[in-house]
PDB file of C-alpha atoms and ligand atoms in Angstrom:
ATOM      1  CA  MET S   1       5.558  -6.559   4.765  1.00 61.00           C
ATOM      2  CA  GLN S   2       5.267  -3.135   5.979  1.00 75.00           C
ATOM      3  CA  ASP S   3       3.879  -4.077  10.004  1.00 80.00           C
ATOM      4  CA  MET S   4       0.726  -1.624   9.707  1.00 86.00           C
ATOM      5  CA  SER S   5      -0.679  -3.056  12.844  1.00 88.00           C
ATOM      6  CA  GLY S   6      -2.090   0.193  15.071  1.00 91.00           C
ATOM      7  CA  PHE S   7      -2.697   1.965  12.528  1.00 91.00           C
ATOM      8  CA  PRO S   8      -5.487   3.405   9.956  1.00 90.00           C
ATOM      9  CA  LEU S   9      -5.384   1.413   6.811  1.00 90.00           C
ATOM     10  CA  GLU S  10      -6.404   4.990   5.197  1.00 91.00           C
ATOM     11  CA  ILE S  11      -6.867   8.852   6.549  1.00 91.00           C
ATOM     12  CA  ALA S  12     -10.738   9.650   5.850  1.00 87.00           C
ATOM     13  CA  GLY S  13     -11.686  12.567   5.620  1.00 88.00           C
ATOM     14  CA  ASP S  14     -12.739  14.996   1.778  1.00 88.00           C
ATOM     15  CA  THR S  15      -8.972  16.355   2.281  1.00 91.00           C
ATOM     16  CA  PRO S  16      -6.746  14.184   3.939  1.00 93.00           C
ATOM     17  CA  PRO S  17      -2.757  15.098   3.725  1.00 95.00           C
ATOM     18  CA  MET S  18      -1.302  15.582   1.279  1.00 96.00           C
ATOM     19  CA  VAL S  19       1.136  14.246   3.235  1.00 97.00           C
ATOM     20  CA  SER S  20       1.589  12.841   7.023  1.00 97.00           C
ATOM     21  CA  PHE S  21       4.559  10.478   8.562  1.00 97.00           C
ATOM     22  CA  LYS S  22       3.146   8.612  11.870  1.00 97.00           C
ATOM     23  CA  LYS S  23       5.941   7.742  14.261  1.00 97.00           C
ATOM     24  CA  VAL S  24       7.899   7.011  11.381  1.00 97.00           C
ATOM     25  CA  ARG S  25      11.867   5.054  12.228  1.00 97.00           C
ATOM     26  CA  LYS S  26      14.418   5.466   9.633  1.00 97.00           C
ATOM     27  CA  ALA S  27      17.846   3.452  11.147  1.00 97.00           C
ATOM     28  CA  TYR S  28      20.721   2.401   9.272  1.00 97.00           C
ATOM     29  CA  GLY S  29      22.510  -0.324  10.929  1.00 96.00           C
ATOM     30  CA  SER S  30      22.869   0.802  14.545  1.00 97.00           C
ATOM     31  CA  LEU S  31      22.018   4.680  13.329  1.00 97.00           C
ATOM     32  CA  VAL S  32      19.066   5.471  14.173  1.00 97.00           C
ATOM     33  CA  VAL S  33      18.295   9.171  11.761  1.00 97.00           C
ATOM     34  CA  LEU S  34      14.280   9.480  12.479  1.00 96.00           C
ATOM     35  CA  ASP S  35      12.708   8.161  15.957  1.00 96.00           C
ATOM     36  CA  ASP S  36       8.812   8.305  16.034  1.00 95.00           C
ATOM     37  CA  GLN S  37       8.814  11.155  13.203  1.00 96.00           C
ATOM     38  CA  ASP S  38       5.650  12.533  13.090  1.00 97.00           C
ATOM     39  CA  LEU S  39       4.708  14.841  10.098  1.00 96.00           C
ATOM     40  CA  GLY S  40       1.994  16.643   8.635  1.00 96.00           C
ATOM     41  CA  VAL S  41       1.624  18.852   4.919  1.00 97.00           C
ATOM     42  CA  ALA S  42      -1.259  19.613   3.679  1.00 96.00           C
ATOM     43  CA  ALA S  43      -2.049  20.752  -0.207  1.00 93.00           C
ATOM     44  CA  GLY S  44      -0.969  23.699  -0.857  1.00 94.00           C
ATOM     45  CA  GLU S  45       1.094  24.056   2.131  1.00 96.00           C
ATOM     46  CA  MET S  46       4.780  24.649   1.231  1.00 95.00           C
ATOM     47  CA  VAL S  47       7.046  23.641   4.107  1.00 95.00           C
ATOM     48  CA  SER S  48      10.793  23.902   4.973  1.00 95.00           C
ATOM     49  CA  VAL S  49      12.713  20.870   6.126  1.00 94.00           C
ATOM     50  CA  ILE S  50      15.673  22.532   8.174  1.00 97.00           C
ATOM     51  CA  GLY S  51      18.668  20.873  10.103  1.00 97.00           C
ATOM     52  CA  PRO S  52      21.928  20.020  10.364  1.00 97.00           C
ATOM     53  CA  SER S  53      24.233  18.137   8.182  1.00 98.00           C
ATOM     54  CA  GLY S  54      23.514  14.911   8.794  1.00 96.00           C
ATOM     55  CA  SER S  55      20.492  15.233  10.446  1.00 96.00           C
ATOM     56  CA  GLY S  56      18.087  13.238   7.993  1.00 97.00           C
ATOM     57  CA  LYS S  57      16.607  15.834   5.423  1.00 97.00           C
ATOM     58  CA  THR S  58      17.906  13.838   2.761  1.00 97.00           C
ATOM     59  CA  THR S  59      16.400  10.887   4.869  1.00 97.00           C
ATOM     60  CA  VAL S  60      12.510  12.168   4.844  1.00 96.00           C
ATOM     61  CA  LEU S  61      13.144  12.823   1.118  1.00 96.00           C
ATOM     62  CA  ARG S  62      14.116   9.790  -0.240  1.00 96.00           C
ATOM     63  CA  MET S  63      11.621   7.833   2.208  1.00 95.00           C
ATOM     64  CA  LEU S  64       9.073   9.629   0.452  1.00 94.00           C
ATOM     65  CA  MET S  65       9.960   9.015  -3.146  1.00 92.00           C
ATOM     66  CA  THR S  66       9.971   6.078  -2.148  1.00 90.00           C
ATOM     67  CA  LEU S  67      14.128   5.493  -2.567  1.00 92.00           C
ATOM     68  CA  GLU S  68      14.232   4.378   1.223  1.00 93.00           C
ATOM     69  CA  LYS S  69      12.998   1.744   3.142  1.00 92.00           C
ATOM     70  CA  ILE S  70      11.039   2.574   6.376  1.00 94.00           C
ATOM     71  CA  ASN S  71      11.518   0.408   9.234  1.00 94.00           C
ATOM     72  CA  GLY S  72       8.560   1.332  11.703  1.00 95.00           C
ATOM     73  CA  GLY S  73       5.437   3.580  11.623  1.00 95.00           C
ATOM     74  CA  VAL S  74       4.110   5.190   8.218  1.00 95.00           C
ATOM     75  CA  ILE S  75       3.858   6.752   5.095  1.00 96.00           C
ATOM     76  CA  TYR S  76       0.619   9.132   4.299  1.00 96.00           C
ATOM     77  CA  VAL S  77      -0.063  10.132   0.737  1.00 95.00           C
ATOM     78  CA  ASP S  78      -2.740  11.722  -0.537  1.00 93.00           C
ATOM     79  CA  GLY S  79      -4.379   9.688   2.687  1.00 94.00           C
ATOM     80  CA  LYS S  80      -3.178   6.311   1.438  1.00 93.00           C
ATOM     81  CA  PRO S  81       0.068   4.455   2.806  1.00 93.00           C
ATOM     82  CA  LEU S  82       3.106   4.128   0.477  1.00 90.00           C
ATOM     83  CA  THR S  83       3.345  -0.100  -0.142  1.00 73.00           C
ATOM     84  CA  HIS S  84       3.936   0.114  -3.539  1.00 55.00           C
ATOM     85  CA  MET S  85       7.639   0.235  -2.321  1.00 48.00           C
ATOM     86  CA  GLU S  86       7.138  -3.244  -1.038  1.00 50.00           C
TER      87      GLU S  86
HETATM   88  N1  ATP W 101      22.906   4.659   2.608  1.00 52.99           N
HETATM   89  C1  ATP W 101      22.459   5.207   4.334  1.00 52.99           C
HETATM   90  N2  ATP W 101      23.727   3.758   5.017  1.00 52.99           N
HETATM   91  C2  ATP W 101      24.158   4.455   6.280  1.00 52.99           C
HETATM   92  N3  ATP W 101      23.589   5.982   6.680  1.00 52.99           N
HETATM   93  C3  ATP W 101      23.371   6.715   5.749  1.00 52.99           C
HETATM   94  C4  ATP W 101      22.736   6.790   4.506  1.00 52.99           C
HETATM   95  N4  ATP W 101      22.322   7.243   3.965  1.00 52.99           N
HETATM   96  C5  ATP W 101      22.164   8.287   4.892  1.00 52.99           C
HETATM   97  N5  ATP W 101      23.236   7.696   6.456  1.00 52.99           N
HETATM   98  C6  ATP W 101      23.067   9.140   7.751  1.00 52.99           C
HETATM   99  O1  ATP W 101      21.772   9.216   7.950  1.00 52.99           O
HETATM  100  C7  ATP W 101      22.282  10.600   8.387  1.00 52.99           C
HETATM  101  C8  ATP W 101      20.985  11.076   7.543  1.00 52.99           C
HETATM  102  O2  ATP W 101      21.602  11.758   6.515  1.00 52.99           O
HETATM  103  P1  ATP W 101      20.965  13.087   5.442  1.00 52.99           P
HETATM  104  O3  ATP W 101      21.951  12.555   4.476  1.00 52.99           O
HETATM  105  O4  ATP W 101      19.408  12.732   5.471  1.00 52.99           O
HETATM  106  O5  ATP W 101      21.320  13.725   6.485  1.00 52.99           O
HETATM  107  P2  ATP W 101      20.386  15.185   6.096  1.00 52.99           P
HETATM  108  O6  ATP W 101      20.115  16.244   7.317  1.00 52.99           O
HETATM  109  O7  ATP W 101      20.416  15.522   4.520  1.00 52.99           O
HETATM  110  O8  ATP W 101      22.244  16.345   5.779  1.00 52.99           O
HETATM  111  P3  ATP W 101      22.742  17.349   4.267  1.00 52.99           P
HETATM  112  O9  ATP W 101      22.516  18.450   5.347  1.00 52.99           O
HETATM  113  O10 ATP W 101      24.457  17.085   4.696  1.00 52.99           O
HETATM  114  O11 ATP W 101      22.762  17.227   3.349  1.00 52.99           O
HETATM  115  C9  ATP W 101      23.660  10.941   8.073  1.00 52.99           C
HETATM  116  O12 ATP W 101      24.060  10.555   9.772  1.00 52.99           O
HETATM  117  C10 ATP W 101      24.135   9.693   7.308  1.00 52.99           C
HETATM  118  O13 ATP W 101      25.409   9.611   7.104  1.00 52.99           O
HETATM  119 MG1   MG W 102      20.770  16.107   2.647  1.00 52.99          MG
END
């Protein structure tokens, strides 16, 4: 079960961010790809993800699609944590 301690169970408000990463951590073994990653995307906002090859761009998208489990932190979509990947 994902550890939600220290994180809100929901992001309150009428218009929560469409996507919100809070201190998200992702590692493949000893390779830490994302360490305490925060990210916010509002509804209607257009965001580009840029960076060198291997910096974790695809990993961010795969986590958002629940194709990868995260090792720490919480990803919220429309204010609710992505828990269905459990
Ligand atoms: N399933 C996996 N197992 C082990 N390491 C992985 C796995 N998937 C990705 N990695 C590693 O995680 C890091 C980030 O990879 P990712 O594919 O997210 O980078 P990227 O920014 O999308 O790169 P590119 O611009 O080449 O597409 C890389 O070091 C990659 O080798
Ligand atoms: Mg990629």
